Coordinates of C-alpha atoms in Angstrom, one line a residue:
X123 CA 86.8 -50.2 -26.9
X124 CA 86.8 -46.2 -26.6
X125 CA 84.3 -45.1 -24.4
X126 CA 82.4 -41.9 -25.3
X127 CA 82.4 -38.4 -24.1
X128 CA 79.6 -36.4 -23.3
X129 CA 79.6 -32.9 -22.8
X130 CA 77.7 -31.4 -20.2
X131 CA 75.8 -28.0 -21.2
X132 CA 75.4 -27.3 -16.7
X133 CA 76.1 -29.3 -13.8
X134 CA 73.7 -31.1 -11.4
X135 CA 72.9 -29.0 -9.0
X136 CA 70.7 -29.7 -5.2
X137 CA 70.1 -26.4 -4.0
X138 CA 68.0 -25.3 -1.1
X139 CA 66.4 -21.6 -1.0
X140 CA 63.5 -20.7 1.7
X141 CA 63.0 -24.2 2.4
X142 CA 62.6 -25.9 -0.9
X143 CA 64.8 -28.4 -2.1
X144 CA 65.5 -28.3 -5.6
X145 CA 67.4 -31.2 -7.2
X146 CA 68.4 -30.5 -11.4
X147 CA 70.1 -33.3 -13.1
X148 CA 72.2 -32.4 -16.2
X149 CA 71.8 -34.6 -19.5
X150 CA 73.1 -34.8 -22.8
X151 CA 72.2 -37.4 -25.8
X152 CA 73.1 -38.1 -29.6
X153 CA 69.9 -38.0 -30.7
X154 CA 69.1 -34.7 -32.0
X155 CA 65.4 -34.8 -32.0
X156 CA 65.5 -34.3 -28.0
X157 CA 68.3 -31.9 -28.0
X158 CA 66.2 -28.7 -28.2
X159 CA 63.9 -30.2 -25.2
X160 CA 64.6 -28.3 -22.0
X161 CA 62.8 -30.7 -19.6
X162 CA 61.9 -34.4 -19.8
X163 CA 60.0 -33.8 -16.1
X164 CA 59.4 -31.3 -13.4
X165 CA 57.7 -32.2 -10.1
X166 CA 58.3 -32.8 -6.3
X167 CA 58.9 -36.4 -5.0
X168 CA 55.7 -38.2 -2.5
X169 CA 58.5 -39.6 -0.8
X170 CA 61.8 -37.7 -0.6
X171 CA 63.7 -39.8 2.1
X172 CA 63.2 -43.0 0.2
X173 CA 64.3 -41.9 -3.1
X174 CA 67.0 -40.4 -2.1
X175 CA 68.3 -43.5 -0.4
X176 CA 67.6 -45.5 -3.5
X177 CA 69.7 -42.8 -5.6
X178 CA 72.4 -43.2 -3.1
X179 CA 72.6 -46.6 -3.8
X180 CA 72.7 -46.3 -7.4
X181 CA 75.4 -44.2 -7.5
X182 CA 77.2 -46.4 -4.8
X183 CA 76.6 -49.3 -7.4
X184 CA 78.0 -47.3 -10.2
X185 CA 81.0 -46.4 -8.4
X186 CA 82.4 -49.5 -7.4
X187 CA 83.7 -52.9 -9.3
X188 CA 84.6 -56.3 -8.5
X189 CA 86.7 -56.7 -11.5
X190 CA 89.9 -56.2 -12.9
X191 CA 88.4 -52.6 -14.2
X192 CA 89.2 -50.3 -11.7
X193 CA 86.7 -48.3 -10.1
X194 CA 85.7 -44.5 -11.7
X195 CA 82.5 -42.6 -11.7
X196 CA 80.1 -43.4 -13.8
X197 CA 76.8 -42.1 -14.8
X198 CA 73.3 -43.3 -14.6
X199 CA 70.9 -43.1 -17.7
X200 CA 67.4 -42.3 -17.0
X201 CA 63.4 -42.8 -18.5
X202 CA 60.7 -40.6 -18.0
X203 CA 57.7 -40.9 -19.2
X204 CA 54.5 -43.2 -19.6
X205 CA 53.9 -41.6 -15.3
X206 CA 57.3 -43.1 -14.6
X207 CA 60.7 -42.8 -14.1
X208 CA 63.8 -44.8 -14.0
X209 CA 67.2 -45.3 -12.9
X210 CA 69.5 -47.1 -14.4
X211 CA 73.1 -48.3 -13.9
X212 CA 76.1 -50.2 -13.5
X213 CA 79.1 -51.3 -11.8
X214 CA 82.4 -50.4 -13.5
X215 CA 82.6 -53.9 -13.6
X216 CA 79.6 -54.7 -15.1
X217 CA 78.8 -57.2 -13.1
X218 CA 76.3 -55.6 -11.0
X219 CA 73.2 -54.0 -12.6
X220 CA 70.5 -51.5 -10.6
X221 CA 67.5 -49.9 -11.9
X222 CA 65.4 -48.2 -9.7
X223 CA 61.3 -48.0 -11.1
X224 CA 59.6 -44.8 -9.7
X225 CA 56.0 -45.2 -9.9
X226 CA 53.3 -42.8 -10.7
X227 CA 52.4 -42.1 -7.1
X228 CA 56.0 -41.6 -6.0
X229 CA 55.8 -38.2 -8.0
X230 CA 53.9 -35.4 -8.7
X231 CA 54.5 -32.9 -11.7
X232 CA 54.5 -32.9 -15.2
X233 CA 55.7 -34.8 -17.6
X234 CA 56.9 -32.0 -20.3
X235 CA 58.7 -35.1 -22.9
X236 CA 59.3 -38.8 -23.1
X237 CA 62.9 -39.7 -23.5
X238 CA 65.7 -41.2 -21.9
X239 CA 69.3 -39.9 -21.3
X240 CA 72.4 -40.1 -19.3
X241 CA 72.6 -38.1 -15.7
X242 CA 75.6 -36.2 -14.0
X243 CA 75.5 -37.3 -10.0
X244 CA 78.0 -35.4 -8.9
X245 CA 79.5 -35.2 -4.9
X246 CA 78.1 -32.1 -3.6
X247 CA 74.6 -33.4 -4.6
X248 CA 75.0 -37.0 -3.2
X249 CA 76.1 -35.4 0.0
X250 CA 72.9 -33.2 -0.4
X251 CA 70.8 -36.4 -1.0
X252 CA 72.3 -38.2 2.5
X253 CA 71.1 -35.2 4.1
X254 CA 67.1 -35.2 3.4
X255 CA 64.9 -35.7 6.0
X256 CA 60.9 -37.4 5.6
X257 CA 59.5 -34.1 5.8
X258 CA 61.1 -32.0 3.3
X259 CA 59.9 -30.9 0.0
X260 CA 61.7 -31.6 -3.1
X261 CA 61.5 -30.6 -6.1
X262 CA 62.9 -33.0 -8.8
X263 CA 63.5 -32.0 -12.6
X264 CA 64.8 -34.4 -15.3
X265 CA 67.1 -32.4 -17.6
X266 CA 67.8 -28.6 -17.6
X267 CA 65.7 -25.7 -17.2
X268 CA 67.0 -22.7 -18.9
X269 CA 64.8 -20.2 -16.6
X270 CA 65.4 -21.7 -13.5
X271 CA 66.2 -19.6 -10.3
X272 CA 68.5 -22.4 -9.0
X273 CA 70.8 -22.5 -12.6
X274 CA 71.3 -18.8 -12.5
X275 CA 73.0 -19.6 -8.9
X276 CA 75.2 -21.6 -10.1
X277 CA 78.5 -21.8 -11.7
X278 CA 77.7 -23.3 -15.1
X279 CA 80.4 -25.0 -16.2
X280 CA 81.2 -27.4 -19.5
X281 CA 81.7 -30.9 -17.9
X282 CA 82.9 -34.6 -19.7
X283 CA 81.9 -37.7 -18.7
X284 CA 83.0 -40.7 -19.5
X285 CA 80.3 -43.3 -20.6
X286 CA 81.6 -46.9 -21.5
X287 CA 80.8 -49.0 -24.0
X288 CA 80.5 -51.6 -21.7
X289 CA 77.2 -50.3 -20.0
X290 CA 75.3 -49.8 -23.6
X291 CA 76.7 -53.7 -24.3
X292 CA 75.1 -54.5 -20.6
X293 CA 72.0 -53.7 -21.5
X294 CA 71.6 -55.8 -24.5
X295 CA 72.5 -58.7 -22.3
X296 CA 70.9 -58.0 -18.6
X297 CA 67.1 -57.8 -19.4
X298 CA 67.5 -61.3 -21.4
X299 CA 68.6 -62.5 -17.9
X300 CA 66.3 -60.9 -16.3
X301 CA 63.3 -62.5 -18.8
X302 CA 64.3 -65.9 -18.1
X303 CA 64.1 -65.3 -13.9
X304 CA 61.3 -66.8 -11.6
X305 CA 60.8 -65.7 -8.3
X306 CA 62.3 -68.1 -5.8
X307 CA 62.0 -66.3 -2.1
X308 CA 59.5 -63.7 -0.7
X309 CA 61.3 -62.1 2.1
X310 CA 59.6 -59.5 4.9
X311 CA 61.4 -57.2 6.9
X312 CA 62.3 -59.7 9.9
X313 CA 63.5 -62.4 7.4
X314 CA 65.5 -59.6 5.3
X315 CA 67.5 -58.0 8.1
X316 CA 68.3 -61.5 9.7
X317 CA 70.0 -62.7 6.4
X318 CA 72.3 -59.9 6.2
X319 CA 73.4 -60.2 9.4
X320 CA 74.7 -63.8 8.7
X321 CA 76.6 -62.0 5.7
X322 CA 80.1 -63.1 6.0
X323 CA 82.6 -60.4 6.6
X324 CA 85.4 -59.0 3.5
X325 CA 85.7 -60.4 0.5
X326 CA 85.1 -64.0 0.5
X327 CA 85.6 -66.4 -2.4
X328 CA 84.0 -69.6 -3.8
X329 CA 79.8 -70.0 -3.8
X330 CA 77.3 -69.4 -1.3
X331 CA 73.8 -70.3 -1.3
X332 CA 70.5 -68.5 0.4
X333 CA 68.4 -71.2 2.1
X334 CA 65.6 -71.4 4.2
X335 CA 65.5 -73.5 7.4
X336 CA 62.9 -73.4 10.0
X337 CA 61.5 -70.1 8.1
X338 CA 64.2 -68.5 8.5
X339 CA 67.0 -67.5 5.2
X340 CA 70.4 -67.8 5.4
X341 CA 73.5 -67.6 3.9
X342 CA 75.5 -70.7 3.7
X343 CA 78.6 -72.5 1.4
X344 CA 76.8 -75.9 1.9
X345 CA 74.7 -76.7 -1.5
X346 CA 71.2 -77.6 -0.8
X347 CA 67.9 -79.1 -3.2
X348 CA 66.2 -75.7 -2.9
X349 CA 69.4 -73.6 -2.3
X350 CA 69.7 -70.4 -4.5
X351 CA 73.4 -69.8 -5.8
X352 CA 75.5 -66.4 -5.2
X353 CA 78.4 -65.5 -6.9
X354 CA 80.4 -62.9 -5.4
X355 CA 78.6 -62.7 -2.3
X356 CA 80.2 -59.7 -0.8
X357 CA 78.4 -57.7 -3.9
X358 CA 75.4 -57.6 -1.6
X359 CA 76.7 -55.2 0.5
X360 CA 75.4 -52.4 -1.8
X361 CA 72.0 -52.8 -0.2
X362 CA 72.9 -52.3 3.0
X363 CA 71.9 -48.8 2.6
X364 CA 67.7 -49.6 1.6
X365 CA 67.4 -53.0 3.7
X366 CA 66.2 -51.1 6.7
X367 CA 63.4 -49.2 4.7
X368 CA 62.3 -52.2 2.6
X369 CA 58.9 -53.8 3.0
X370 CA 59.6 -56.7 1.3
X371 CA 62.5 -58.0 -0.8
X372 CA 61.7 -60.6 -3.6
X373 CA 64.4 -62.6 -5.2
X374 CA 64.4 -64.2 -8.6
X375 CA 66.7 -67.1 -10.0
X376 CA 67.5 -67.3 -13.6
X377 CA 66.5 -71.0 -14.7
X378 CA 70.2 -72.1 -15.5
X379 CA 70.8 -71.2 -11.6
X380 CA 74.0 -69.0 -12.6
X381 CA 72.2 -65.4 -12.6
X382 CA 69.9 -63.7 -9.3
X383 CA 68.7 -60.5 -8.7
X384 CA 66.8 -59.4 -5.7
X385 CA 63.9 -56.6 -6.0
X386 CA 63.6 -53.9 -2.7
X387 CA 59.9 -52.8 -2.5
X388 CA 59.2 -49.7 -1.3
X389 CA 55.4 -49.4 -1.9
X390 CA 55.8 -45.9 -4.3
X391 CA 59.2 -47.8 -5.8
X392 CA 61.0 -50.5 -6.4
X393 CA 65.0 -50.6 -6.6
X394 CA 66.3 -53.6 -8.5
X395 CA 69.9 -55.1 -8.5
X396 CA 71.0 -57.9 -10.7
X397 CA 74.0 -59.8 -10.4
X398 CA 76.2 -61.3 -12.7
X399 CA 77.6 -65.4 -12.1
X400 CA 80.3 -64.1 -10.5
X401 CA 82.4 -61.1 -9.2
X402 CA 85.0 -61.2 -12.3
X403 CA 82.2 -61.7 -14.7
X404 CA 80.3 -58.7 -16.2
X405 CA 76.9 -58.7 -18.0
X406 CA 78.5 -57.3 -21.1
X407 CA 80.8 -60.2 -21.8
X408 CA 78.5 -62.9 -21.0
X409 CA 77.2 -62.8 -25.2
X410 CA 73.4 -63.5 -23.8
X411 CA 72.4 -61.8 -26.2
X412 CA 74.6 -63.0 -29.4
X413 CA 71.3 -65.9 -29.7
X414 CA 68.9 -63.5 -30.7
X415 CA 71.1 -61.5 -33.5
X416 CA 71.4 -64.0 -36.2
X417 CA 68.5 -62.0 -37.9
X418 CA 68.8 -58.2 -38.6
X419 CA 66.6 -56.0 -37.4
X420 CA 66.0 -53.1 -40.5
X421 CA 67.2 -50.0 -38.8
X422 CA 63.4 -48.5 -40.6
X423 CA 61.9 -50.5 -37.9
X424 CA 63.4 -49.2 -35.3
X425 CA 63.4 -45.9 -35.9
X426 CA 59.4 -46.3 -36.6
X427 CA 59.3 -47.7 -32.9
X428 CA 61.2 -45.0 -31.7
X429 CA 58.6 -42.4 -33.1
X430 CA 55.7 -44.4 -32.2
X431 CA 56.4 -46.0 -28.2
X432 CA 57.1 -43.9 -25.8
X433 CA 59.9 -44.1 -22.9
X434 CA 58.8 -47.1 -19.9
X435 CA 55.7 -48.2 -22.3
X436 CA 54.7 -51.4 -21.9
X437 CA 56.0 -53.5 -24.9
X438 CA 53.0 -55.7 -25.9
X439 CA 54.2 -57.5 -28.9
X440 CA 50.4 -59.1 -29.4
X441 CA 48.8 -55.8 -29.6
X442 CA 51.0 -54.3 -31.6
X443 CA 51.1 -56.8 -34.2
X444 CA 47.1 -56.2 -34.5
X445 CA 46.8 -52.3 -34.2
X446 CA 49.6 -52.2 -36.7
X447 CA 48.9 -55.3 -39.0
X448 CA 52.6 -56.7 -38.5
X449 CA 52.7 -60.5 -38.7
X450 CA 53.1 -62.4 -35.9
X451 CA 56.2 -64.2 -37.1
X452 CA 57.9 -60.8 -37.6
X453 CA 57.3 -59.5 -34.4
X454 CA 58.5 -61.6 -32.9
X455 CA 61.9 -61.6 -35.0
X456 CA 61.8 -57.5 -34.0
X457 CA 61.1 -58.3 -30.3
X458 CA 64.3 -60.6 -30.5
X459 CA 66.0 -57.9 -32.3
X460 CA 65.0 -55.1 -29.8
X461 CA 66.2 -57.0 -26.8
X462 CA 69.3 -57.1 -28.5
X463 CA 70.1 -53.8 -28.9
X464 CA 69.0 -52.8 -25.4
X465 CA 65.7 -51.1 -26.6
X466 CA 63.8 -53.4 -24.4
X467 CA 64.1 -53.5 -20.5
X468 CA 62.4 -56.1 -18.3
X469 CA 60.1 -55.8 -15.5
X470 CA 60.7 -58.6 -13.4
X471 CA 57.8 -57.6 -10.8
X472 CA 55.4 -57.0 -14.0
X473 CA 56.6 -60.1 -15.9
X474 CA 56.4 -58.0 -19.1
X475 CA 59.3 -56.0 -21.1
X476 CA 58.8 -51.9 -21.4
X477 CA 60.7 -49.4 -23.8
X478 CA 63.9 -47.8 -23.6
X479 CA 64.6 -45.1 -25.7
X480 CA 68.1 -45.3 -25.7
X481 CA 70.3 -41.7 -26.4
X482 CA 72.7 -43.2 -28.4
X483 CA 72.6 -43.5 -32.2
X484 CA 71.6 -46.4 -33.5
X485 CA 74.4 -47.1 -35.8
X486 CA 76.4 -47.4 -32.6
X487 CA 74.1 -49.8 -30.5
X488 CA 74.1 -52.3 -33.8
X489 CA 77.4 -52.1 -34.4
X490 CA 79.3 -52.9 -30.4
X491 CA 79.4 -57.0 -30.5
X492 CA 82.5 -58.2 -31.6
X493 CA 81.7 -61.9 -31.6
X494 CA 78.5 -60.7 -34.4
X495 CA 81.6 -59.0 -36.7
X496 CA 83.9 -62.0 -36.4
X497 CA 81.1 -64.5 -37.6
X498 CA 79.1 -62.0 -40.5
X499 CA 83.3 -62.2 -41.0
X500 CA 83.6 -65.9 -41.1
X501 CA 80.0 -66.2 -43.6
X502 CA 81.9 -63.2 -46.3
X503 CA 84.8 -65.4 -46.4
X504 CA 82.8 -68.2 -47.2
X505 CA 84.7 -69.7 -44.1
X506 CA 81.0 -71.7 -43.6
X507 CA 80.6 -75.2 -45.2
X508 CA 77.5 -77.2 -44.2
X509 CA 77.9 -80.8 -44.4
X510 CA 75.1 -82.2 -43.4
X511 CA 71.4 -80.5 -43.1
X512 CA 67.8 -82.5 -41.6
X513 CA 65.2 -82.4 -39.3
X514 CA 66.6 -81.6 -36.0
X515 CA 70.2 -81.9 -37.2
X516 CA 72.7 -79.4 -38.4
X517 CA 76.5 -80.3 -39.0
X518 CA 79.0 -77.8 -40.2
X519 CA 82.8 -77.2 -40.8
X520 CA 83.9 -73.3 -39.8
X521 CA 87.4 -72.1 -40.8
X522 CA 89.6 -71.4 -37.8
X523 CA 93.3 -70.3 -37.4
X524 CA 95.0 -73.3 -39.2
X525 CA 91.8 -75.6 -38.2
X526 CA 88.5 -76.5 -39.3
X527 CA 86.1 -77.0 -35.9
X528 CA 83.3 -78.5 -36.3
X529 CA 80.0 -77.2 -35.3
X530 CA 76.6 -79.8 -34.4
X531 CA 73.3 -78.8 -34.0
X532 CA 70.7 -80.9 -32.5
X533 CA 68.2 -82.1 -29.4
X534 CA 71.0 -81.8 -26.9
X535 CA 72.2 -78.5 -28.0
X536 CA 74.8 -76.8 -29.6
X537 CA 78.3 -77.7 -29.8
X538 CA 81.8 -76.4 -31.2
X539 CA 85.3 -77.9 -31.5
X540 CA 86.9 -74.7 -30.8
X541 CA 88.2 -73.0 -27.5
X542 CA 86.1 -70.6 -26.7
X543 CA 82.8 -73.3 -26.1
X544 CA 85.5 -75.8 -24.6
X545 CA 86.2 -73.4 -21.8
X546 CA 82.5 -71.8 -21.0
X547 CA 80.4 -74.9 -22.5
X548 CA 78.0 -72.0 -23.9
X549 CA 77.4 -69.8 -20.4
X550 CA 79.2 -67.4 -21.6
X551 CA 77.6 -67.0 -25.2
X552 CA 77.6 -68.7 -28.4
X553 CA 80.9 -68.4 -29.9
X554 CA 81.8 -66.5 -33.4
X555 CA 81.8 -70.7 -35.0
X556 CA 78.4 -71.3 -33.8
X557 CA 76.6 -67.6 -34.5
X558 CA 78.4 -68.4 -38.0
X559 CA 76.4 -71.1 -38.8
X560 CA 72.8 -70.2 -37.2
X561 CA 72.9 -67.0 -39.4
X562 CA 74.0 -69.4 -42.3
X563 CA 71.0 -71.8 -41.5

């Protein structure tokens, strides 16, 4: 699939004149409505060395993969607004997701819009970032000021960046995983910094597993009752960077045990990275999120979100079905819908979802699964036959290549003939056979 390119109107720039760190991030979106705005924020950071560190790590996660795809720079997206800001990203891979949450008290300065685009973090600025000490001030603005003294110093310049598909596909799957996590470990300081140092060394294959003996955690490749699974251990290594600044590390388990992600708290912030089953998988193939688009969500709903919620809002579905008089039952069909599409994050820490306004069309976010095409494909073709229809019971025939699978509904799940579920037994996604026939039903 053909990524996008972006062009850049300025670079980011981290300058430093009479003292005063300045850091500008360039941005760029499709949507047109926030084209004209010069500034989503402007402000100094509470905390400079911290966030820095955390940024470091982001754009050490997005520069690395685990995966056949090779490694390439790629950009984070970021929200302001609502008193907060985010960072968000991935692993060429896709396979390893970070989002660091910036809370009100870690900044100070104005919030001039509410949107969310795609960031330039380019080298001389990292190398800038590595450099900040606890006491300096920093100045942080999210987007591009047109009367800035620092822009005027610097060569502007016209810069593309790739963004892949893959990342705007991640993010309709990696907040369903992260919905359907509980916290399994509380870890302090002591206990975090003794676990990574029983990391095994390189890269390592088959399972390990975090346990606890005697109080203190541990890696291990022995399976225990109360063990926590890791795929692709040696991902972990992208917090070595934060673990020594980190009050507390939380980590969650998805409930089918395949999926973790461990939370660094920082008191003003939080950085979050989320890891995929394993090191070959990534988040966007995983079809998580295939379950919840059987229904279509009217592009007129969306857009009357988009105008109404504001970037990192809390989504309450509740009290926006009664300040709005939506019905319940609809709601929740649009929640489903905008988890999705990648319009909803989760907030593990919060246990609630929050608002992402995306800057990409929204033709293109609807239209990226290809496993949604095949089976609104399969239903044109009148490739679906159901044969038999109760209470609890669904049995179907679905045309394949010179075949006819068979698809069952029931109390024990469901189930296809075909290769796809054969292979992955569902952890990977529905396949096209199955999303068929739940859009028929």
């Amino acid at each position: 699939m053909t990524d996008l390119q972006y062009h850049y109107s300025g670079v980011s720039t981290y300058t430093k004149v009479k003292g005063v760190n300045s850091l500008v991030l360039a941005h760029q979106t499709e949507i047109e409505a926030v084209n004209n705005i010069p500034c989503f924020f402007w402000g100094t950071l509470t905390d400079p060395y911290v966030t820095a560190k955390c940024w470091s790590t982001i754009a050490k996660v997005v520069r690395s993969s685990f995966g056949p795809v090779p490694p390439s720079l790629r950009d984070p997206i970021v929200s302001a607004g609502t008193e907060r800001i985010r960072f968000e990203g991935f692993s060429s891979c896709n396979g390893v997701y970070v989002r660091l949450d910036m809370k009100p008290e870690s900044i100070d300065g104005e919030f001039i819009a509410s949107g969310t685009t795609n960031v330039d973090f380019n080298d001389p600025m990292l190398n800038a970032l590595n450099s900040i000490q606890k006491n300096e001030k920093v100045t942080l603005a999210v987007g591009q000021q047109d009367v800035q003294v620092i822009t005027a110093k610097t060569k502007v310049t016209e810069k593309k960046v790739t963004l892949p598909m893959r990342w705007i596909k991640g993010l309709t799957s990696v907040q369903l995983y992260l919905a359907d996590m509980d916290l399994k470990f509380e870890l302090n300081k002591i206990q975090t910094i003794q676990l990574f140092q029983t990391l095994p060394k390189g890269s390592v294959k088959g399972d390990f597993f975090i346990t606890k003996r005697a109080g203190k955690f541990m890696f291990s490749t022995l399976m225990t009752a109360d063990g926590l699974r890791i795929g692709g251990i040696h991902r972990l290594r992208l917090l070595e960077g934060v673990l020594a600044i980190a009050e507390k590390v939380f980590i969650y388990e998805s409930a089918d045990k395949q999926t973790c992600a461990m939370v660094c708290e920082f008191g003003k912030m939080q950085l979050l990275m989320a890891f995929s089953p394993d090191a070959y998988r990534g988040f966007s193939g995983e079809g998580k999120a295939l379950e919840h688009m059987t229904e279509n969500v009217p592009v007129e709903w969306v857009y009357g979100l988009n105008s109404l919620l504001k970037s990192n809002e809390t989504f309450d579905p509740t009290l926006l079905s009664i300040a709005h008089d939506i019905d319940f039952g609809t709601m929740d069909q649009l929640t489903a819908g905008l988890s999705s599409i990648g319009l909803l994050g989760y907030d593990l820490m919060g246990r609630n979802h929050f608002y992402r306004q995306l800057p990409f069309k929204t033709e293109r976010i609807l239209s990226l699964n290809p496993r949604l095409k095949n089976a609104k494909k399969l239903i044109d073709n009148e490739e679906v036959q159901i044969v038999r229809k109760e209470p609890g019971y669904i049995e179907a025939t679905v045309k394949g290549s010179g075949v006819q699978h068979k698809v069952v509904m029931d109390q024990q799940g469901d189930r296809c003939t075909c290769e796809w579920f054969t292979a992955y037994q569902g952890k990977r996604g529905i396949c096209k056979h199955i999303l068929a026939v739940k859009i028929v039903v």
